[in-house]
CSV table of C-alpha atoms in Angstrom, one decimal:
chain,number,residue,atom,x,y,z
A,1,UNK,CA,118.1,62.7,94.5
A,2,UNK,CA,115.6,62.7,97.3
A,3,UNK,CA,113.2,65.5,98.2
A,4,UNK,CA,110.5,65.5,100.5
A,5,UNK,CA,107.3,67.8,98.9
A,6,UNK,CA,104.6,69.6,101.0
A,7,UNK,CA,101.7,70.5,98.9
A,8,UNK,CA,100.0,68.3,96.0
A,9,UNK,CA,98.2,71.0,95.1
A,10,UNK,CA,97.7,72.3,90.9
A,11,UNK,CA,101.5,72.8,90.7
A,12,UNK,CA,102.8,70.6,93.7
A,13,UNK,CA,101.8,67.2,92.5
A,14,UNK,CA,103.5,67.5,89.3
A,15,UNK,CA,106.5,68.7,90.4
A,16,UNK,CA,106.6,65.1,92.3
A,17,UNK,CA,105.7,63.2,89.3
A,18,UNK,CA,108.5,65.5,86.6
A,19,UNK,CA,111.1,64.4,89.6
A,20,UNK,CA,110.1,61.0,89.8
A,21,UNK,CA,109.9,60.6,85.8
A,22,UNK,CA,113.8,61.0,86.1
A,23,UNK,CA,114.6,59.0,89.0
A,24,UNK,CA,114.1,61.1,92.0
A,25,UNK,CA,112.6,59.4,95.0
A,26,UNK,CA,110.1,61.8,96.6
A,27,UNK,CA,108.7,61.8,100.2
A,28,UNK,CA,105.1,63.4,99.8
A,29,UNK,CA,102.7,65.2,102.3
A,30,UNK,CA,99.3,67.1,101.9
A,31,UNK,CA,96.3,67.6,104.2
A,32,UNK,CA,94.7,66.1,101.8
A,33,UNK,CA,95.1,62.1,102.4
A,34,UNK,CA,94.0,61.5,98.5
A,35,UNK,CA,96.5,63.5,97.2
A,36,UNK,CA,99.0,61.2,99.1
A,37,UNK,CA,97.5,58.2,98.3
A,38,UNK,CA,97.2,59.2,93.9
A,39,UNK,CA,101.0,60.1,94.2
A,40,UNK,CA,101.7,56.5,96.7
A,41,UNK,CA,100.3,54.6,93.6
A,42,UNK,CA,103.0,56.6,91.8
A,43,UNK,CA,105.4,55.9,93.0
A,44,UNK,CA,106.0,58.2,95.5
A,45,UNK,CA,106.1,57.6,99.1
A,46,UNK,CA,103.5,58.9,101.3
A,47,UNK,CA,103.7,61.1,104.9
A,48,UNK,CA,101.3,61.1,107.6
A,49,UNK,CA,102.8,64.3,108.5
A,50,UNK,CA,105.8,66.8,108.8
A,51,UNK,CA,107.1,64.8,111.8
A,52,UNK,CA,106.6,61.1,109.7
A,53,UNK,CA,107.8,63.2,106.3
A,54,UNK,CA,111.2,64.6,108.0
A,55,UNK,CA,111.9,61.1,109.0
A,56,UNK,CA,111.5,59.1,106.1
A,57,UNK,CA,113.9,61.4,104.3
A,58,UNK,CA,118.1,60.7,104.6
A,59,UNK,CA,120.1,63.6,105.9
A,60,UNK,CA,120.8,66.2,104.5
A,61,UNK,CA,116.8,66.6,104.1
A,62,UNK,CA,115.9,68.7,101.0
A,63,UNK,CA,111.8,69.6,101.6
A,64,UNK,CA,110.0,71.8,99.3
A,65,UNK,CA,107.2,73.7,100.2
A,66,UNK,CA,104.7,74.4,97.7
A,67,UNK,CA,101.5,75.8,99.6
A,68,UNK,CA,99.5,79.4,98.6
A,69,UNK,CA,101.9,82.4,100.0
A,70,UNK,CA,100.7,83.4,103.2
A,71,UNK,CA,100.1,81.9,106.9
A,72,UNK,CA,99.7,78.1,105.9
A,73,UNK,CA,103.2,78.5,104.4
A,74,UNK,CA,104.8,80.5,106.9
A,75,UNK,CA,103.1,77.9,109.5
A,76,UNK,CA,104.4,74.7,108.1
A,77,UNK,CA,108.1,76.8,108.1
A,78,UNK,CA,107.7,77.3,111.5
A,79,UNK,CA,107.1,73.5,112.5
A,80,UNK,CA,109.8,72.0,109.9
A,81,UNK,CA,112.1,74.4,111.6
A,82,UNK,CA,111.3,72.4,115.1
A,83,UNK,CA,112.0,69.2,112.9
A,84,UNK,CA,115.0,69.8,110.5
A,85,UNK,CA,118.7,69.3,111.5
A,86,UNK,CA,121.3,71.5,110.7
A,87,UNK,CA,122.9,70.8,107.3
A,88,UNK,CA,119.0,70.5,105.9
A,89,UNK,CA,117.4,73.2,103.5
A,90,UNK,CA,113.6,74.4,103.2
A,91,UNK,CA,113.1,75.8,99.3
A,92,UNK,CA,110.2,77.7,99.0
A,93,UNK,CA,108.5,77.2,95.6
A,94,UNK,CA,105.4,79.5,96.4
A,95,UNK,CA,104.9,82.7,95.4
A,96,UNK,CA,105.8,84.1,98.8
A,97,UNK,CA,106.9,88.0,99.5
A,98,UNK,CA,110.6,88.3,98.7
A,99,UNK,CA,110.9,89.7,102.2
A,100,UNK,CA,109.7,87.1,104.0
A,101,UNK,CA,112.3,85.2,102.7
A,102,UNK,CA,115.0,87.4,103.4
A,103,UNK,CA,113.2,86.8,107.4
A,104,UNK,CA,112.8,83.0,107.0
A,105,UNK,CA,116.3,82.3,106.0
A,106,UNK,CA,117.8,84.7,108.9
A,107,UNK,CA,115.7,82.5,111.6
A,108,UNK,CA,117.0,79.4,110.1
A,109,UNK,CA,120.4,80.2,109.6
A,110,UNK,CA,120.3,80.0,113.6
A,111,UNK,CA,120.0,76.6,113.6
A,112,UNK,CA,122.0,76.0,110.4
A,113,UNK,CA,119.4,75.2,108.2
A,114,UNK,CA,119.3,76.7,104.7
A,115,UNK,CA,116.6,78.4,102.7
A,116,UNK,CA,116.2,78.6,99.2
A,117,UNK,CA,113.3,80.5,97.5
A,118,UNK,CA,112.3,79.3,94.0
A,119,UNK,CA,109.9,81.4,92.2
A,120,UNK,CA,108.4,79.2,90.0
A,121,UNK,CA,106.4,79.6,86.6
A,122,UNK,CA,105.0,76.8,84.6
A,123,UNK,CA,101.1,76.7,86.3
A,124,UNK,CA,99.2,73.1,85.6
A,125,UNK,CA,101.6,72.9,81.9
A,126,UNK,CA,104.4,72.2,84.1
A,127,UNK,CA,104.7,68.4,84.0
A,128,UNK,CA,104.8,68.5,80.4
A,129,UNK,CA,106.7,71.7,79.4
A,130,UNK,CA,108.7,72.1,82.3
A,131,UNK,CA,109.0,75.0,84.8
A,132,UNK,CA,110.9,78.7,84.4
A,133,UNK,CA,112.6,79.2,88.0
A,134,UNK,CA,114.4,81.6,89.5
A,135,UNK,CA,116.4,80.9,92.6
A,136,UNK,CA,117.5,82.5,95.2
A,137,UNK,CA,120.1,81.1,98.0
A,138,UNK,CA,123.4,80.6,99.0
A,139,UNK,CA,125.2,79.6,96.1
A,140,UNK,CA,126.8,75.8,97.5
A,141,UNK,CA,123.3,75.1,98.7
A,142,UNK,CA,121.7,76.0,95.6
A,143,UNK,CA,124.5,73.7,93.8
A,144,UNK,CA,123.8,71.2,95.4
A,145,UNK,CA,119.9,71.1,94.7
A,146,UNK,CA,121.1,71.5,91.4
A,147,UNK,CA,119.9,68.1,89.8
A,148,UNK,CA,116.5,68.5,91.0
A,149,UNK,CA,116.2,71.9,89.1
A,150,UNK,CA,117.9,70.5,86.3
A,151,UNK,CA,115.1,67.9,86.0
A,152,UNK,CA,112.3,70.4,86.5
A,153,UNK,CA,113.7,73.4,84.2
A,154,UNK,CA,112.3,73.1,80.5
A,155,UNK,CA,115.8,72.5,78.6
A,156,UNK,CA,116.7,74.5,75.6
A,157,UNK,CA,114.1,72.7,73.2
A,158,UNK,CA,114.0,74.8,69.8
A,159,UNK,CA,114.0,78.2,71.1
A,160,UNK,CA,117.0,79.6,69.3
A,161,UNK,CA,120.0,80.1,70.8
A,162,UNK,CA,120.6,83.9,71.8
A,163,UNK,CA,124.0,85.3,70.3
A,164,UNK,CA,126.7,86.1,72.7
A,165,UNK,CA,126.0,84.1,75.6
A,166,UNK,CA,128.7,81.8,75.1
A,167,UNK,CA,131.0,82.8,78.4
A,168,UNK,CA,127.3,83.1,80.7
A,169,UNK,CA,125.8,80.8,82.5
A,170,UNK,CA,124.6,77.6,80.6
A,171,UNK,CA,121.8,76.6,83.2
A,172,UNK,CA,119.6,79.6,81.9
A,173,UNK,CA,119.4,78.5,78.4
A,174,UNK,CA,118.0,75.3,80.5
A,175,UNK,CA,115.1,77.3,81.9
A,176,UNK,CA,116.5,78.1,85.4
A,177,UNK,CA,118.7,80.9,86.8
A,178,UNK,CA,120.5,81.4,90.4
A,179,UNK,CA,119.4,85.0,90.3
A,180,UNK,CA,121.1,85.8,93.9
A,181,UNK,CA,121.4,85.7,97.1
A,182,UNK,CA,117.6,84.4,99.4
A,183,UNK,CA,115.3,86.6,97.9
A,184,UNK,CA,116.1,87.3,94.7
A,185,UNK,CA,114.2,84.4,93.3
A,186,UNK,CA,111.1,85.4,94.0
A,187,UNK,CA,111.5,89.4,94.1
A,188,UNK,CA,112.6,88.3,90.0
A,189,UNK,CA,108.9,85.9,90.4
A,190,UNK,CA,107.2,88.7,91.6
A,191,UNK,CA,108.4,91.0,88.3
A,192,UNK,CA,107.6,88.5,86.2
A,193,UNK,CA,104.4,88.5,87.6
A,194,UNK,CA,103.8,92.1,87.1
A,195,UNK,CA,104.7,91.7,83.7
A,196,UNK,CA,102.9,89.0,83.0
A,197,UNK,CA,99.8,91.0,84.2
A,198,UNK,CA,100.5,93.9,81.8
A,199,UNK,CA,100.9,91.4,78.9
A,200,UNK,CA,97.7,89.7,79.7
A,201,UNK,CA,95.8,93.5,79.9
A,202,UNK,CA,97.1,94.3,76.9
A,203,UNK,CA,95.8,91.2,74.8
A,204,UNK,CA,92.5,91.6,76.7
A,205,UNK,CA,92.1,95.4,75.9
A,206,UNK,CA,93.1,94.4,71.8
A,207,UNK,CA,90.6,91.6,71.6
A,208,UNK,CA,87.5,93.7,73.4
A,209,UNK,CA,88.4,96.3,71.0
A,210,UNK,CA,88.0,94.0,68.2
A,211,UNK,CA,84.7,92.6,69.5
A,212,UNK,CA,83.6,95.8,69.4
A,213,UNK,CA,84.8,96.7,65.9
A,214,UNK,CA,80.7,95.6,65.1
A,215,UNK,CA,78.8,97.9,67.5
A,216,UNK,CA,75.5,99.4,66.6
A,217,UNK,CA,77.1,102.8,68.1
A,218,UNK,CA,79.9,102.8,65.4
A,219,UNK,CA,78.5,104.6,61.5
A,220,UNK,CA,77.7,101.4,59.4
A,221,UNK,CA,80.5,101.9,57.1
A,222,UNK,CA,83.3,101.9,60.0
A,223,UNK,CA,81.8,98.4,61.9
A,224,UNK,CA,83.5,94.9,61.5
A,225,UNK,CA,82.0,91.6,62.0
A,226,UNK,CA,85.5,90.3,62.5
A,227,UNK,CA,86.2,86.6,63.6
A,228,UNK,CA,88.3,87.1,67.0
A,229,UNK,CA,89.0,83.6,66.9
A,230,UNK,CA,90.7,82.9,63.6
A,231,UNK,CA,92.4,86.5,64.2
A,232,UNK,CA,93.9,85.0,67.6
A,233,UNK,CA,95.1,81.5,65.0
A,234,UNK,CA,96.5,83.8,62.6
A,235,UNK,CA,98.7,86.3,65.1
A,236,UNK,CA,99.9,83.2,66.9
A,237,UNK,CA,101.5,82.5,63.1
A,238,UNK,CA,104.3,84.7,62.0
A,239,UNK,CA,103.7,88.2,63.7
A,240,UNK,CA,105.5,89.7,66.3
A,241,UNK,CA,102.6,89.3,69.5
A,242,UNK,CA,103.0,85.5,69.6
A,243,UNK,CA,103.0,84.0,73.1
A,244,UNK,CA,102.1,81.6,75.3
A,245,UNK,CA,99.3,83.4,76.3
A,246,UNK,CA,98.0,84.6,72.8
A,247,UNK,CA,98.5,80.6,72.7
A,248,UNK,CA,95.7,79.7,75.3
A,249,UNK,CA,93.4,83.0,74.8
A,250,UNK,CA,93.2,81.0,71.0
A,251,UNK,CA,92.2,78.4,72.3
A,252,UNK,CA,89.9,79.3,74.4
A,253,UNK,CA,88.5,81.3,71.6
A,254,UNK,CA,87.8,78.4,69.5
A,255,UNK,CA,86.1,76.6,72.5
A,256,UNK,CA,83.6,79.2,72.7
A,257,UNK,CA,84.1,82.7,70.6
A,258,UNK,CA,81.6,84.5,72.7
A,259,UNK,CA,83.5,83.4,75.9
A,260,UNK,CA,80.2,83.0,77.9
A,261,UNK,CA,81.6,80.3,80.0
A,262,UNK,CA,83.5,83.2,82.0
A,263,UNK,CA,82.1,85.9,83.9
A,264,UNK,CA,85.2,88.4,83.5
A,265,UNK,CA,85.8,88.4,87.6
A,266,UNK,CA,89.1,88.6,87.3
A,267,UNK,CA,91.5,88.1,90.9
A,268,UNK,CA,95.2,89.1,91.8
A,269,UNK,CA,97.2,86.9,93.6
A,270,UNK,CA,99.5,89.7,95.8
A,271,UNK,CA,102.4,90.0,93.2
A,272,UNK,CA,101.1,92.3,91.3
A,273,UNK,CA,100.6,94.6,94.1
A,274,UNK,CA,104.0,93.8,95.3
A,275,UNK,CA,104.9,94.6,91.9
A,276,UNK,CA,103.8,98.4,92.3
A,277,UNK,CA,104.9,98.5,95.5
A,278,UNK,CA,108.7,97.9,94.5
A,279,UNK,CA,108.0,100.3,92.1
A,280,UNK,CA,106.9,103.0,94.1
A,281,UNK,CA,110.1,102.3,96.4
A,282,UNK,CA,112.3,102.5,93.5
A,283,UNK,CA,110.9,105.3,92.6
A,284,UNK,CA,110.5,104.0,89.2
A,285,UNK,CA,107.5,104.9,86.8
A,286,UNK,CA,105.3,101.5,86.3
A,287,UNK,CA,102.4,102.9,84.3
A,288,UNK,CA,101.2,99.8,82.7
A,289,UNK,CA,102.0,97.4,85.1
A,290,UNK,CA,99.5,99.4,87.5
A,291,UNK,CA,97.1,100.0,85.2
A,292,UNK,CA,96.6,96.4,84.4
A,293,UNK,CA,96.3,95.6,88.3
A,294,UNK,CA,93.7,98.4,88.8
A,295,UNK,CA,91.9,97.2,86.1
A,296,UNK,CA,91.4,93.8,87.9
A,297,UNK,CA,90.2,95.6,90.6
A,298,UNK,CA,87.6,97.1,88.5
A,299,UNK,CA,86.7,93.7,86.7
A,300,UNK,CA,85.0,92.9,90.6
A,301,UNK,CA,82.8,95.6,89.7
A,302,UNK,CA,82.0,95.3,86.2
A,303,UNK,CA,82.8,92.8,83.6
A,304,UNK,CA,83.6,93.4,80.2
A,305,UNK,CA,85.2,91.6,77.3
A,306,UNK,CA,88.4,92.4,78.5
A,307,UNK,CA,88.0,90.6,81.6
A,308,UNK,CA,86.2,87.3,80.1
A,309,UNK,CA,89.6,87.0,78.2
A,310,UNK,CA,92.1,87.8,81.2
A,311,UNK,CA,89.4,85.1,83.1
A,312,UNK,CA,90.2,82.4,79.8
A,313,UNK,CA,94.3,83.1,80.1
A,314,UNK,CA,94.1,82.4,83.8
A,315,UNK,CA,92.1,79.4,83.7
A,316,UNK,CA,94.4,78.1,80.9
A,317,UNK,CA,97.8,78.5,82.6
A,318,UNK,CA,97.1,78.3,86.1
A,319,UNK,CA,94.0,76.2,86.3
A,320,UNK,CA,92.5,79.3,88.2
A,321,UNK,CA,88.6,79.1,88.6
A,322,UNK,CA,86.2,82.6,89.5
A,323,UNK,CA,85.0,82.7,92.2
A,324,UNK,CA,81.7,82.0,92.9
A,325,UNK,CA,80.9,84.8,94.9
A,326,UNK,CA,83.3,88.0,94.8
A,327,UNK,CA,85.1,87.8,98.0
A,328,UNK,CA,85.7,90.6,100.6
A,329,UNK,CA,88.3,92.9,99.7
A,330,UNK,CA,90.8,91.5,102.4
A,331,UNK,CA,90.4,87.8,100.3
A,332,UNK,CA,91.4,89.0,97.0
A,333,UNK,CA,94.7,88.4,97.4
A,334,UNK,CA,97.6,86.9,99.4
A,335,UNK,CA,99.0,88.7,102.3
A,336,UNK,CA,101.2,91.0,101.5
A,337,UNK,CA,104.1,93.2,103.8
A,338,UNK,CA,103.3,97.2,103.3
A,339,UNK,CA,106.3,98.7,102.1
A,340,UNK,CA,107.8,101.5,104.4
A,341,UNK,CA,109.3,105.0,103.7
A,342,UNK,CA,113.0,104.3,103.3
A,343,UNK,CA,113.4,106.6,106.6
A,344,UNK,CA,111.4,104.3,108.8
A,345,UNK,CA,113.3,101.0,107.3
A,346,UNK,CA,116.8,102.5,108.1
């Protein structure tokens, strides 16, 4: 199948080259002229811009947009909108606000152009062990993309099988799942992601607590000179925490068991916050899941264990890198929509 891709980015490129690995043909884009030119060499075909990328692909265009959540994406929406025909569909595989979507797709259904939002989990591992995606869209459009998430998703590989799912869906034992109508895929993302950060807080908080098992402050007796990193090896062996994550925090570990090579500044992307903020509209009671996000907030301020090991499980899944510098407020995460009473929405 062909699918024109805007954004080579840490996740963008190697959707490209997992498509073209099975036989997709890919049109590619990015600002950046050497991230055309790597996936040119390829295989791929390079774009001098939307206008050049919309015309290289046949009707009915599929383009994928994978760019940071925010005004570049909602910009480059806006222009292929000017440039797409009707019959055409923009997915979305960003982590953008589920209710931008739900705007995005109403604008474009005015022209008859389709929207599909793919949330999107995998980070730089993606090319090798697949990506997790939930999808949200009209179901006959999302059909028809289907062989291009078929390719992407992970397959059932030897995760065993879960009993009684024999009359549901088979493409989620795959690794991908039409969870609804536009939107739903990445409000699902977004959960995932507020998960993801409570998971990752409470591995931190475990391993600081073991660090500190040898503290002068502790009766001689009661303190442990324990060895985090061959107590990361041996949980990822046979007891019930294993993970992915537990998975890269042990390697990092072994790298560097003091992990000096991290500062502990730890960002949020947006959906955590988004997270809460469905949450709070729900009215349903998310006390780790806010705890862990407040807790990156405090990371800005003062680093800890904790934080050096949230730092490690970033850098190891997403490629993430600290920042330098700790940014202003308003740069610590992606723009977000406020949520509104449910009076003033009606």
């Amino acid at each position: 199948m062909q699918i024109g891709m805007i954004g080579l980015g840490r996740m963008g490129g190697n959707i490209v080259r997992r498509l073209m690995k099975d036989g997709h043909h890919a049109v590619v884009y990015d600002r950046d002229p050497q991230a055309i030119e790597t996936l040119t060499r390829e295989g791929a075909t390079g774009a001098g811009g939307l206008e050049d990328l919309v015309r290289k692909l046949d009707a009915p265009r599929a383009v994928w947009v994978m760019l940071p959540a925010g005004q570049i994406t909602e910009t480059t929406i806006e222009q292929l909108a000017k440039l797409l025909a009707a019959g055409d569909v923009v997915i979305d595989g960003g982590n953008t606000f589920w209710q931008d979507d739900i705007r995005r797709a109403k604008t474009l259904k005015e022209t008859s152009i389709d929207y599909v939002d793919v949330g999107t989990s995998g980070g730089i591992w993606g090319f090798e062990r697949g990506y997790c995606m939930m999808i949200g869209g009209d179901k006959a459009v999302v059909d028809r993309l289907d062989p291009i998430f078929a390719t992407l998703a992970p397959g059932i590989g030897d995760i065993p099988r879960t009993p009684g799912r024999d009359d549901r869906d088979p493409r989620v034992e795959q690794g991908y799942l039409h969870a609804g109508p536009v939107g739903a895929g990445h409000f699902v993302k977004m959960v995932h992601n507020g998960i993801e950060y409570g998971l990752m807080q409470a591995y931190a908080e475990g391993f600081d607590i073991l660090k500190n098992a040898s503290s002068d402050s502790l009766p001689e007796a009661h303190r442990f000179d324990l060895d985090i990193a061959d107590i990361a090896e041996v949980w990822r062996r046979g007891s019930v925490i294993p993970s992915w994550l537990l998975d890269l925090t042990a390697t990092a570990l072994a790298k560097n068991d003091q992990l000096d090579n991290y500062s502990g500044f730890v960002e949020d992307s947006g959906e955590g916050r988004w997270t809460i903020n469905a949450a709070i509209e729900e009215a349903v009671p998310a006390e780790v899941l806010t705890a862990a996000l407040f807790a990156r907030f405090r990371s800005r301020r003062e680093h800890t264990f904790a934080e050096k090991i949230l730092s490690a499980m970033r850098a190891g899944f997403g490629g993430h890198k600290e920042p330098q510098q700790h940014p202003e407020p308003e740069q610590q995460a992606a723009p977000q929509q406020k949520l509104k009473p449910k009076a003033e929405r009606a």
